Amino acid sequence: MPNLLTIALIPLLPLAGFVLSGIFGRRYIRQHAGWLGTLLLLGSFVLSLSTAYDYFFVYGKTDGVYQTLVPLQHTWLAFSDKLSIDMSLVIDPISVMMLIVVTTVSLMVHLYSLGYMKGEERYSTYYSFLGLFTFSMLGLVLSGNIFQIYIFWELVGVSSFLLIGFYYDKPSAVAASKKAFIVTRFADLGFLIGILVLSYYSGSMDFQTMIARLTSPESNEVKSAVAANFLGVSALSWGAALVFMGGAGKSAMFPLHIWLPDAMEGPTPVSALIHAATMVVAGVYLVARMFPVFALTTPAVLEMIGWVGAVSAVIAAVIACTQTDIKRVLAYSTMSQIGFMMFALGVSGYGGEAGLGYTASMFHLFTHAMFKALLFLGAGAVIHYVHSNEMKDMGGLRKYMPVTHATFLVACLAIAGIPPFAGFFSKEEILLAAYHSNPAIYYIALATSGLTAFYMFRLYFGIFWNKPYQSAATGHDSHSHGEGGWVMMLPLVLLGLAAAGAGFIPFGEFVSSDGKALASHFHIAFSVAPVTLGLAGILLAAWMYYRSGNQPDKMAMAFGGFYKAAYRKFYIDEIYLFVTKKVLFNLVGRTAAWFDRTIVDGFINLTGNTTLLVSERIKKFQSGKVQQYALFFLTAAVLLAALFIYVLK
């Protein structure tokens, strides 16, 4: 059995960093808050590796199947004999894999930030927020209860709000943090309703119990959940779809993706941590955690997940081809890659060979974390060097940033799906699963993979080649500082090694839909088309951006209105603003305001005014004059006597 103390310390160490840096950081340990947070994360990382080794190679497998282990389960709130909210820790293949992902990327970000954030006024506060976010994410992946996962889900939202809006004196950062928080709140409302629906019909909030009851065709819980319906859709399907709504908001799936590009306003290491490797994959993790319910009892919802992922992937890839802010290109790239993971789950079955899409999705989550974190940290090094996010201010930086250049190239090759880099293996399995399950999604994904190679190498050539670098400050090709210290370069090198070699891990032997080993699928003939498209995308990007010229302008003019629409992100933000301001504010908001002022306030004012009027009329009865009281008493006595003598006789 797993060691409870070891597993509990994995999230508690970053929590300790949050508390210590938050309380004592600015006054006592300001200069050392970064090292404190980094060392605590190093401890979490080592414990995660130890837990992963023990689970996968010592005690996790029984009769060839990886088991779901619950080292801690404590009843927190008991609603009835059957329904309660428990605080529990769960260890299974995907939670252990996510421990490695979160602690690895968070450790690299902590280390990188020692150089990148050096000199910031709120240095200790920054590391405090990083600790809170890492604790929240680790708590989320270890949760064995759907309401417990919701608690940490909201904590992730709060900590991301704090990190995105870290530069609180910058209006765009404040607006971005509010936008991310508000948009994901709408999605999380759906998630909460889905939790209530599923827990009501299953009679439990525990993942294992809920899945067992909702996947057995003969169970009373399934029968009652299917029999109840709304608008012709069963309650079970509504519950599953609403749970996915929460995941779609957190993972920035279309049309709930509008917060993700704006969230790049936070510090670049934050972008690497939150929006590349951990927070945005929480939705994928949630679908994977509930996958048996989606696959076995709500296949229509699973198909919807597949199409949402495919549409999100292609839309984001098209938009990324037009953006000029390097962090926004990477943001849309993240949305596209998360789309790959989502539709891989959507085209997957449960168990055995049918579960290839599930394994491929988790494999891509793992490899994507490494090369996308590397891309963001590399972008941070570039921004740190040129003091700009815009591609027009870059070019020719390979001579001045050799380490960043080499590692960024490795990450670009990985995300483009070029063998033998990590992204090739995971993306090939996703494409193979789609090919066998849904050919339409496969062809969309194939085209998107070609676009991915194009926009990533558009970025690469635009930053490191294209034209000789000219410093905006001096007007020539010199600069006052280099790439950054070893604390910034070491994470790039380590993540570069992971992006190059992670694909060789026999991932299917450890993570599958049913816990049994699944052999990796690799067919050279099948890989010809994706790799050829990827190489074509790279060559097209080289032709357009390797040297400075007018080819990009000609291409933009050739696409005309479509290019403009893609550059403006297909006006989705404008549509939201129109619906919000013109419809909600004008129609709903104005009507609600009128009702509030006229009806609600009017009723309250009427009550108050009536009370005042009545009090004015009756206050003379309480004059304090004994003679007047005696007169009232005598008059009442005479009237009562007359009533009884002459009327009621």
XYZ file of C-alpha atoms in Angstrom:
649
model
C 0.000 0.000 0.000
C 1.139 3.590 -0.594
C 2.710 5.580 2.214
C 0.075 8.083 3.340
C 2.600 10.576 4.742
C 4.583 10.605 1.488
C 1.493 11.260 -0.621
C 0.084 13.866 1.758
C 3.365 15.803 1.748
C 3.281 16.199 -2.054
C 0.556 18.902 -1.934
C 1.326 20.072 1.610
C 4.879 21.227 0.817
C 3.737 23.837 -1.748
C 0.991 24.838 0.704
C 3.701 25.452 3.297
C 5.486 27.643 0.743
C 2.289 29.625 0.209
C 1.777 30.186 3.953
C 5.405 31.010 4.786
C 5.981 33.344 1.834
C 2.562 34.918 2.251
C 2.902 35.658 5.981
C 6.629 36.217 6.446
C 7.831 36.874 2.913
C 7.761 40.653 2.587
C 9.142 41.328 6.065
C 11.504 38.504 6.939
C 12.418 36.240 3.998
C 11.812 38.496 0.997
C 15.135 37.761 -0.708
C 14.918 34.039 0.043
C 11.233 33.387 -0.738
C 12.125 32.132 -4.217
C 14.647 29.599 -2.969
C 12.288 28.497 -0.196
C 9.481 27.855 -2.685
C 11.840 26.127 -5.120
C 13.283 23.794 -2.479
C 9.814 22.867 -1.247
C 8.780 22.089 -4.830
C 11.911 20.024 -5.260
C 10.738 17.994 -2.260
C 7.302 17.504 -3.852
C 8.933 16.497 -7.131
C 11.159 13.883 -5.463
C 8.208 12.475 -3.507
C 6.145 12.328 -6.720
C 8.881 10.370 -8.481
C 9.103 8.014 -5.513
C 5.323 7.524 -5.477
C 5.262 6.905 -9.235
C 8.051 4.332 -9.051
C 6.450 2.492 -6.140
C 2.999 2.502 -7.733
C 4.022 1.395 -11.216
C 6.734 -1.082 -10.248
C 6.070 -2.249 -6.676
C 2.487 -2.353 -5.393
C 0.166 -0.806 -7.988
C -0.510 -3.814 -10.226
C -2.601 -6.840 -9.264
C -3.196 -9.668 -11.769
C -1.927 -7.465 -14.593
C -4.274 -4.557 -13.799
C -3.313 -1.281 -12.132
C -5.568 -0.778 -9.129
C -7.223 2.367 -7.778
C -5.937 2.801 -4.228
C -7.396 5.086 -1.565
C -4.839 5.599 1.229
C -7.020 8.196 2.985
C -10.806 8.576 3.208
C -12.467 10.746 5.822
C -16.178 11.618 5.961
C -16.430 15.381 6.079
C -20.143 16.142 5.586
C -22.744 13.385 5.887
C -26.106 14.237 4.300
C -27.691 10.821 4.769
C -26.736 7.211 5.366
C -25.813 6.901 1.697
C -24.681 10.374 0.574
C -21.727 12.241 2.037
C -18.792 14.417 1.029
C -15.511 12.712 1.839
C -11.995 14.068 1.886
C -9.889 11.390 0.225
C -6.649 10.797 -1.634
C -6.712 8.513 -4.662
C -3.752 6.856 -6.359
C -4.219 5.412 -9.843
C -2.362 5.663 -13.177
C -3.681 9.076 -14.257
C -3.349 10.725 -10.839
C 0.240 9.499 -10.504
C 1.025 10.660 -14.045
C -0.433 14.092 -13.250
C 1.670 14.319 -10.083
C 4.761 14.008 -12.278
C 3.465 16.597 -14.770
C 2.453 19.203 -12.195
C 5.528 18.951 -9.973
C 7.949 18.836 -12.922
C 6.574 21.908 -14.657
C 6.029 23.792 -11.396
C 9.604 23.064 -10.291
C 10.965 24.319 -13.611
C 8.838 27.478 -13.335
C 9.955 28.086 -9.743
C 13.598 27.722 -10.732
C 13.233 29.834 -13.887
C 11.439 32.587 -11.975
C 14.456 33.042 -9.678
C 16.064 34.846 -12.603
C 13.054 36.107 -14.534
C 11.288 37.746 -11.567
C 14.436 38.958 -9.796
C 14.026 42.512 -8.566
C 10.207 42.479 -8.605
C 8.705 44.476 -5.748
C 6.219 41.705 -4.902
C 8.748 38.901 -5.325
C 7.693 36.942 -2.213
C 4.002 37.422 -3.048
C 4.622 35.940 -6.486
C 6.146 32.787 -4.987
C 3.335 32.603 -2.453
C 0.788 32.577 -5.287
C 2.809 29.927 -7.152
C 2.692 27.728 -4.059
C -1.077 28.163 -3.725
C -1.630 27.281 -7.364
C 0.576 24.179 -7.195
C -1.136 23.004 -3.999
C -4.551 23.498 -5.613
C -3.604 21.577 -8.730
C -2.051 18.707 -6.778
C -5.113 18.552 -4.538
C -7.305 18.419 -7.635
C -5.525 15.445 -9.197
C -5.424 13.519 -5.914
C -9.133 14.016 -5.155
C -11.167 10.826 -4.898
C -14.491 12.636 -4.602
C -16.217 14.732 -7.267
C -17.155 17.498 -4.812
C -13.630 17.545 -3.425
C -12.318 17.989 -6.961
C -14.747 20.901 -7.328
C -13.316 22.576 -4.212
C -9.777 22.406 -5.600
C -11.144 23.323 -9.042
C -12.289 26.644 -7.604
C -9.013 27.091 -5.712
C -7.189 26.711 -9.028
C -9.455 29.422 -10.435
C -8.691 31.767 -7.524
C -4.933 31.235 -7.683
C -4.901 31.708 -11.475
C -6.840 34.969 -10.961
C -4.134 36.141 -8.565
C -1.290 35.142 -10.883
C -2.793 36.519 -14.106
C -3.487 39.817 -12.352
C -0.113 39.866 -10.588
C 0.738 43.201 -12.224
C -2.258 44.822 -10.568
C -1.173 48.324 -11.677
C -1.464 47.254 -15.326
C -5.086 47.683 -16.527
C -4.838 44.986 -19.211
C -3.640 42.425 -16.630
C -6.477 43.280 -14.248
C -9.019 43.030 -17.073
C -7.542 39.673 -18.192
C -7.705 38.218 -14.684
C -11.338 39.271 -14.299
C -12.203 37.911 -17.737
C -10.656 34.519 -16.958
C -12.399 34.348 -13.605
C -15.846 35.362 -14.882
C -15.871 33.174 -18.010
C -14.800 30.085 -16.093
C -17.452 30.829 -13.427
C -20.206 30.336 -15.991
C -18.696 26.991 -16.955
C -18.214 26.020 -13.314
C -21.894 26.678 -12.608
C -22.679 23.989 -15.168
C -20.099 21.738 -13.518
C -21.738 22.203 -10.112
C -25.209 21.412 -11.477
C -23.758 18.316 -13.190
C -22.253 17.193 -9.881
C -25.627 17.547 -8.156
C -27.429 15.618 -10.914
C -24.958 12.721 -11.011
C -24.623 12.476 -7.242
C -28.413 12.566 -6.820
C -28.978 9.617 -9.147
C -25.883 7.632 -8.153
C -26.340 8.256 -4.431
C -22.649 8.973 -4.001
C -19.987 11.580 -4.687
C -17.111 9.116 -4.475
C -15.652 8.541 -7.941
C -15.322 4.768 -7.624
C -18.827 4.291 -6.259
C -20.399 6.747 -8.697
C -18.714 5.144 -11.725
C -19.617 1.636 -10.569
C -23.298 2.534 -10.121
C -23.647 4.586 -13.301
C -21.935 2.102 -15.629
C -23.828 -1.044 -14.712
C -26.765 -1.438 -17.143
C -28.762 -3.438 -14.606
C -28.331 -1.014 -11.701
C -31.340 0.851 -10.366
C -29.314 4.075 -10.436
C -28.771 3.878 -14.209
C -32.387 2.941 -14.849
C -33.725 5.879 -12.853
C -31.209 8.337 -14.378
C -32.096 7.213 -17.905
C -35.836 7.186 -17.244
C -35.834 10.797 -16.012
C -35.457 13.214 -18.905
C -35.630 16.878 -19.828
C -36.217 18.077 -23.407
C -35.951 14.491 -24.541
C -32.473 13.997 -23.035
C -31.926 11.703 -20.061
C -30.844 13.107 -16.713
C -27.686 10.997 -16.946
C -26.716 12.621 -20.255
C -27.508 16.093 -18.888
C -25.337 15.459 -15.841
C -22.419 14.181 -17.921
C -22.717 17.074 -20.399
C -22.775 19.661 -17.603
C -19.694 18.117 -16.004
C -17.977 18.406 -19.382
C -19.084 22.045 -19.550
C -16.913 22.727 -16.504
C -14.008 20.945 -18.161
C -14.530 22.845 -21.413
C -14.372 26.173 -19.575
C -11.211 25.314 -17.664
C -9.545 23.843 -20.757
C -10.567 26.794 -22.974
C -12.611 24.813 -25.483
C -14.732 26.596 -28.086
C -16.786 28.689 -27.391
C -15.544 29.174 -23.792
C -11.973 29.863 -24.907
C -11.998 33.668 -24.990
C -10.219 34.039 -21.644
C -7.089 32.104 -22.600
C -5.288 34.560 -24.967
C -5.909 37.510 -22.646
C -4.513 35.531 -19.726
C -1.062 35.950 -21.286
C -0.954 39.340 -19.526
C 0.482 37.635 -16.458
C 4.225 37.013 -16.016
C 5.524 34.628 -18.695
C 6.523 31.859 -16.220
C 2.904 31.964 -15.016
C 1.774 31.361 -18.585
C 4.004 28.298 -18.707
C 2.614 26.949 -15.446
C -1.079 27.751 -15.712
C -1.919 27.920 -19.376
C 0.431 25.391 -20.914
C 0.782 22.404 -18.686
C -1.472 22.267 -15.657
C -4.618 24.387 -15.286
C -5.828 24.056 -18.859
C -5.469 20.271 -18.817
C -7.678 20.036 -15.729
C -10.692 19.693 -18.025
C -9.038 16.840 -19.900
C -8.181 15.192 -16.592
C -11.806 15.539 -15.424
C -13.159 13.842 -18.552
C -10.535 11.106 -18.174
C -11.477 10.618 -14.517
C -15.159 10.193 -15.443
C -14.371 8.378 -18.701
C -16.179 5.072 -17.947
C -19.453 6.995 -17.486
C -18.977 8.880 -20.777
C -17.897 5.811 -22.740
C -20.286 3.175 -21.383
C -23.531 5.006 -20.615
C -23.481 8.391 -22.400
C -21.843 7.753 -25.812
C -23.699 10.712 -27.370
C -22.046 13.085 -24.886
C -18.683 11.483 -25.642
C -19.233 12.091 -29.356
C -20.047 15.724 -28.566
C -16.768 15.966 -26.649
C -14.963 14.663 -29.719
C -16.474 17.289 -32.009
C -15.923 20.147 -29.541
C -12.263 19.144 -29.301
C -11.845 18.885 -33.091
C -13.517 22.248 -33.792
C -11.477 23.922 -31.032
C -8.247 22.466 -32.422
C -8.728 23.695 -35.973
C -10.115 27.141 -35.071
C -7.247 27.832 -32.677
C -4.664 26.647 -35.232
C -6.042 28.994 -37.905
C -6.027 31.967 -35.515
C -2.462 31.153 -34.381
C -1.275 31.511 -37.991
C -2.188 35.223 -37.946
C -1.138 36.479 -34.491
C 2.015 38.553 -33.988
C 2.321 38.512 -30.181
C 4.444 35.424 -29.502
C 2.640 34.598 -26.238
C -0.746 34.759 -27.966
C 0.493 32.407 -30.675
C 1.459 29.972 -27.928
C -1.887 30.524 -26.179
C -3.847 29.517 -29.276
C -1.418 26.664 -29.774
C -2.324 25.460 -26.295
C -6.025 25.632 -27.116
C -5.406 23.622 -30.280
C -3.374 20.939 -28.506
C -5.935 20.618 -25.713
C -8.465 20.141 -28.507
C -6.384 17.174 -29.692
C -6.524 15.644 -26.214
C -10.283 16.196 -25.964
C -11.204 14.676 -29.301
C -8.871 11.755 -28.598
C -11.047 10.999 -25.570
C -14.141 11.613 -27.693
C -13.193 8.980 -30.282
C -12.076 6.417 -27.714
C -13.853 3.359 -26.457
C -13.401 1.669 -23.118
C -10.999 -1.191 -22.548
C -8.437 -2.979 -24.703
C -7.635 -1.793 -28.225
C -10.777 0.340 -28.259
C -9.237 2.506 -25.535
C -6.330 3.685 -27.712
C -7.732 7.229 -27.841
C -7.786 7.442 -24.037
C -4.155 6.354 -23.746
C -3.135 8.639 -26.618
C -4.864 11.600 -24.966
C -3.065 11.070 -21.669
C 0.229 10.493 -23.508
C -0.194 13.774 -25.387
C -1.070 15.532 -22.133
C 2.250 14.283 -20.736
C 4.437 15.169 -23.718
C 2.644 18.474 -24.366
C 3.361 19.593 -20.805
C 7.096 19.301 -21.455
C 7.398 20.984 -24.828
C 4.756 23.664 -24.214
C 6.323 24.687 -20.901
C 9.630 24.842 -22.787
C 8.083 27.042 -25.477
C 6.680 29.489 -22.940
C 9.896 29.647 -20.928
C 11.852 30.101 -24.158
C 9.467 32.894 -25.134
C 10.066 34.405 -21.708
C 13.814 34.400 -22.295
C 13.273 36.133 -25.654
C 10.961 38.753 -24.115
C 13.471 39.240 -21.299
C 16.128 39.926 -23.943
C 14.269 42.208 -26.380
C 11.678 43.719 -23.970
C 8.848 43.113 -26.407
C 6.241 40.462 -27.215
C 5.913 41.420 -30.883
C 7.562 39.405 -33.659
C 8.413 42.623 -35.549
C 10.893 43.478 -32.788
C 12.654 40.108 -33.127
C 14.739 38.271 -35.693
C 18.299 36.976 -35.869
C 18.400 36.131 -32.174
C 20.026 32.721 -32.674
C 23.479 34.316 -32.468
C 22.781 35.999 -29.152
C 20.622 33.308 -27.529
C 22.138 29.947 -28.544
C 20.686 27.890 -25.660
C 17.217 29.372 -26.069
C 17.449 28.878 -29.837
C 18.417 25.206 -29.600
C 15.811 24.291 -26.984
C 13.072 26.304 -28.719
C 13.835 24.436 -31.962
C 13.509 21.094 -30.150
C 10.123 22.162 -28.763
C 8.936 23.310 -32.204
C 9.939 19.992 -33.758
C 8.150 18.147 -30.960
C 4.873 20.037 -31.300
C 5.054 19.766 -35.109
C 5.075 15.968 -34.776
C 8.473 15.408 -36.380
C 10.133 12.098 -35.416
C 11.788 11.188 -33.121
C 10.670 14.019 -30.843
C 8.052 13.466 -28.136
C 5.066 15.049 -29.835
C 5.372 12.718 -32.823
C 4.576 9.573 -30.840
C 1.619 10.925 -28.879
C 0.089 12.738 -31.863
C 0.407 9.671 -34.089
C -1.558 7.596 -31.595
C -4.266 10.270 -31.454
C -4.512 10.353 -35.251
C -4.617 6.543 -35.428
C -7.444 6.400 -32.873
C -9.400 9.031 -34.821
C -8.762 7.249 -38.126
C -10.350 4.031 -36.855
C -13.235 5.673 -34.992
C -14.268 8.869 -36.799
C -12.733 9.582 -40.246
C -14.180 13.127 -40.364
C -12.410 14.095 -37.159
C -9.262 12.353 -38.419
C -9.069 14.537 -41.530
C -9.715 17.679 -39.492
C -6.924 16.629 -37.136
C -4.597 15.826 -40.039
C -5.073 19.305 -41.522
C -4.633 20.855 -38.073
C -1.335 19.043 -37.558
C -0.035 20.629 -40.767
C -1.176 24.066 -39.574
C 0.555 23.417 -36.245
C 3.896 22.876 -37.963
C 3.387 26.047 -40.028
C 2.514 28.470 -37.230
C 5.166 27.121 -34.871
C 7.938 27.486 -37.428
C 6.532 30.841 -38.462
C 7.220 31.764 -34.853
C 10.637 30.092 -34.808
C 11.921 31.731 -38.003
C 10.405 35.078 -37.039
C 12.270 35.072 -33.704
C 15.625 33.518 -34.530
C 16.155 34.145 -38.278
C 14.276 36.470 -40.671
C 16.451 39.592 -40.237
C 19.486 40.797 -38.253
C 18.573 41.713 -34.718
C 18.455 45.444 -34.021
C 18.240 46.538 -30.409
C 15.488 49.083 -29.966
C 17.535 50.787 -27.262
C 20.869 51.154 -29.062
C 19.993 50.817 -32.732
C 22.602 48.130 -33.355
C 23.028 44.451 -32.705
C 24.384 44.613 -29.183
C 22.593 44.148 -25.923
C 23.281 44.908 -22.302
C 22.722 41.384 -20.997
C 22.775 37.814 -22.165
C 20.150 35.107 -22.177
C 19.814 34.998 -18.421
C 21.584 33.174 -15.635
C 21.863 29.450 -15.151
C 18.575 29.421 -13.209
C 16.828 30.423 -16.453
C 18.874 28.213 -18.773
C 18.804 24.987 -16.725
C 14.998 24.565 -16.949
C 15.213 25.109 -20.726
C 17.840 22.383 -21.085
C 15.999 19.899 -18.837
C 12.671 20.481 -20.555
C 14.453 20.244 -23.923
C 15.714 16.787 -22.993
C 12.192 15.792 -21.930
C 10.687 17.147 -25.166
C 13.224 15.152 -27.147
C 13.008 11.857 -25.266
C 9.616 11.557 -23.518
C 8.049 9.926 -26.572
C 10.112 6.784 -26.059
C 8.321 5.986 -22.791
C 6.081 2.912 -23.303
C 3.165 4.941 -22.018
C 0.461 2.387 -22.794
C 2.022 -0.055 -20.363
C 1.268 2.357 -17.515
C -1.862 4.323 -18.477
C -4.928 2.872 -20.204
C -8.698 3.140 -19.965
C -9.096 -0.123 -18.014
C -5.782 -0.338 -16.149
C -4.399 -3.124 -18.360
C -1.250 -2.718 -20.430
C -1.874 -1.478 -23.979
C 0.854 -1.971 -26.556
C 1.943 1.182 -28.395
C 0.875 1.399 -32.015
C 3.359 2.664 -34.558
C 2.933 2.151 -38.281
C 5.412 3.791 -40.623
C 2.960 3.742 -43.531
C 0.309 5.512 -41.446
C 2.791 8.175 -40.331
C 3.731 9.201 -43.876
C 0.807 11.598 -44.341
C 1.091 13.452 -40.973
C 4.871 13.775 -41.167
C 4.711 14.902 -44.806
C 2.136 17.561 -43.909
C 4.286 18.640 -40.981
C 7.366 18.982 -43.170
C 5.314 20.862 -45.761
C 4.192 23.286 -43.051
C 7.795 23.813 -41.968
C 8.964 24.414 -45.553
C 6.139 26.878 -46.181
C 7.046 28.750 -42.997
C 10.707 28.800 -44.044
C 9.797 30.163 -47.490
C 7.721 32.945 -45.945
C 9.697 33.842 -42.803
C 13.288 32.555 -43.085
C 14.262 35.862 -44.668
C 12.535 39.199 -44.427
C 10.335 39.781 -47.460
C 6.831 40.539 -48.651
C 5.619 36.933 -48.932
C 3.557 37.143 -45.690
C 1.795 40.287 -46.943
C 1.058 38.674 -50.300
C -0.336 35.590 -48.557
C -2.509 37.745 -46.289
C -3.882 39.627 -49.305
C -4.547 36.351 -51.119
C -6.778 35.161 -48.266
C -8.480 38.545 -48.025
C -11.454 38.643 -45.677
C -10.715 35.198 -44.229
C -7.280 36.358 -43.056
C -8.783 39.475 -41.493
C -11.428 37.404 -39.723
C -8.787 34.994 -38.415
C -6.605 37.910 -37.259
C -9.606 39.315 -35.390
C -10.161 35.845 -33.863
C -13.310 35.354 -35.948
C -14.946 38.174 -33.989
C -15.913 35.809 -31.192
C -14.972 38.386 -28.541
C -17.081 40.967 -30.349
C -20.021 38.547 -30.419
C -19.713 38.037 -26.659
C -19.559 41.805 -26.121
C -22.610 42.323 -28.340
C -24.616 39.687 -26.484
C -23.445 41.024 -23.123
C -23.905 44.746 -23.696
C -26.709 44.945 -26.253
C -28.805 41.963 -25.176
C -28.087 41.176 -21.530
C -27.374 44.700 -20.302
C -29.917 46.531 -22.475
C -32.809 44.076 -22.456
C -32.336 41.919 -19.389
C -30.284 44.379 -17.353
C -32.432 47.445 -18.001
C -35.631 45.479 -17.380
C -34.234 44.062 -14.156
C -33.077 47.548 -13.079
C -36.541 49.029 -13.787
C -38.221 46.207 -11.858
C -35.805 46.727 -8.970
C -36.288 50.500 -8.844
C -40.035 50.574 -9.547
C -41.507 47.387 -8.110
C -39.085 46.279 -5.377
C -38.021 49.749 -4.172
C -41.568 51.054 -4.711
C -43.052 48.328 -2.518
C -40.480 48.957 0.212
C -41.052 52.724 0.012
C -44.845 52.196 0.096
C -44.484 50.091 3.232
C -42.354 52.743 4.907
C -44.583 55.642 3.897
C -47.721 53.784 5.017
C -46.121 53.131 8.384
C -45.264 56.822 8.760
C -48.813 57.898 7.787
C -50.473 55.490 10.199
C -48.127 56.498 12.999
C -48.958 60.159 12.408
C -52.670 59.387 12.713
C -52.508 57.235 15.841
C -49.766 58.921 17.833
C -52.309 61.234 19.498
C -53.751 58.213 21.271
C -50.504 58.065 23.272
C -50.536 61.663 24.552
C -49.688 60.907 28.191
C -52.695 62.905 29.512
C -54.605 60.942 32.204
C -57.793 62.948 31.638
C -57.757 61.995 27.931
C -57.206 58.299 28.755
C -60.163 58.458 31.234
C -62.369 60.069 28.558
C -61.404 57.294 26.046
C -62.117 54.636 28.717
C -65.503 56.137 29.630
C -66.508 56.552 25.984
C -65.564 52.935 25.171
C -67.453 51.669 28.236
C -70.592 53.598 27.219
C -70.371 52.296 23.629
C -69.908 48.686 24.767
C -72.823 49.003 27.192
C -75.047 50.408 24.461
C -73.938 47.593 22.135
C -74.864 44.848 24.586
C -78.097 46.493 25.835
C -79.673 47.681 22.636
C -78.057 45.653 19.767
C -77.134 42.243 21.172
C -79.965 41.870 23.665
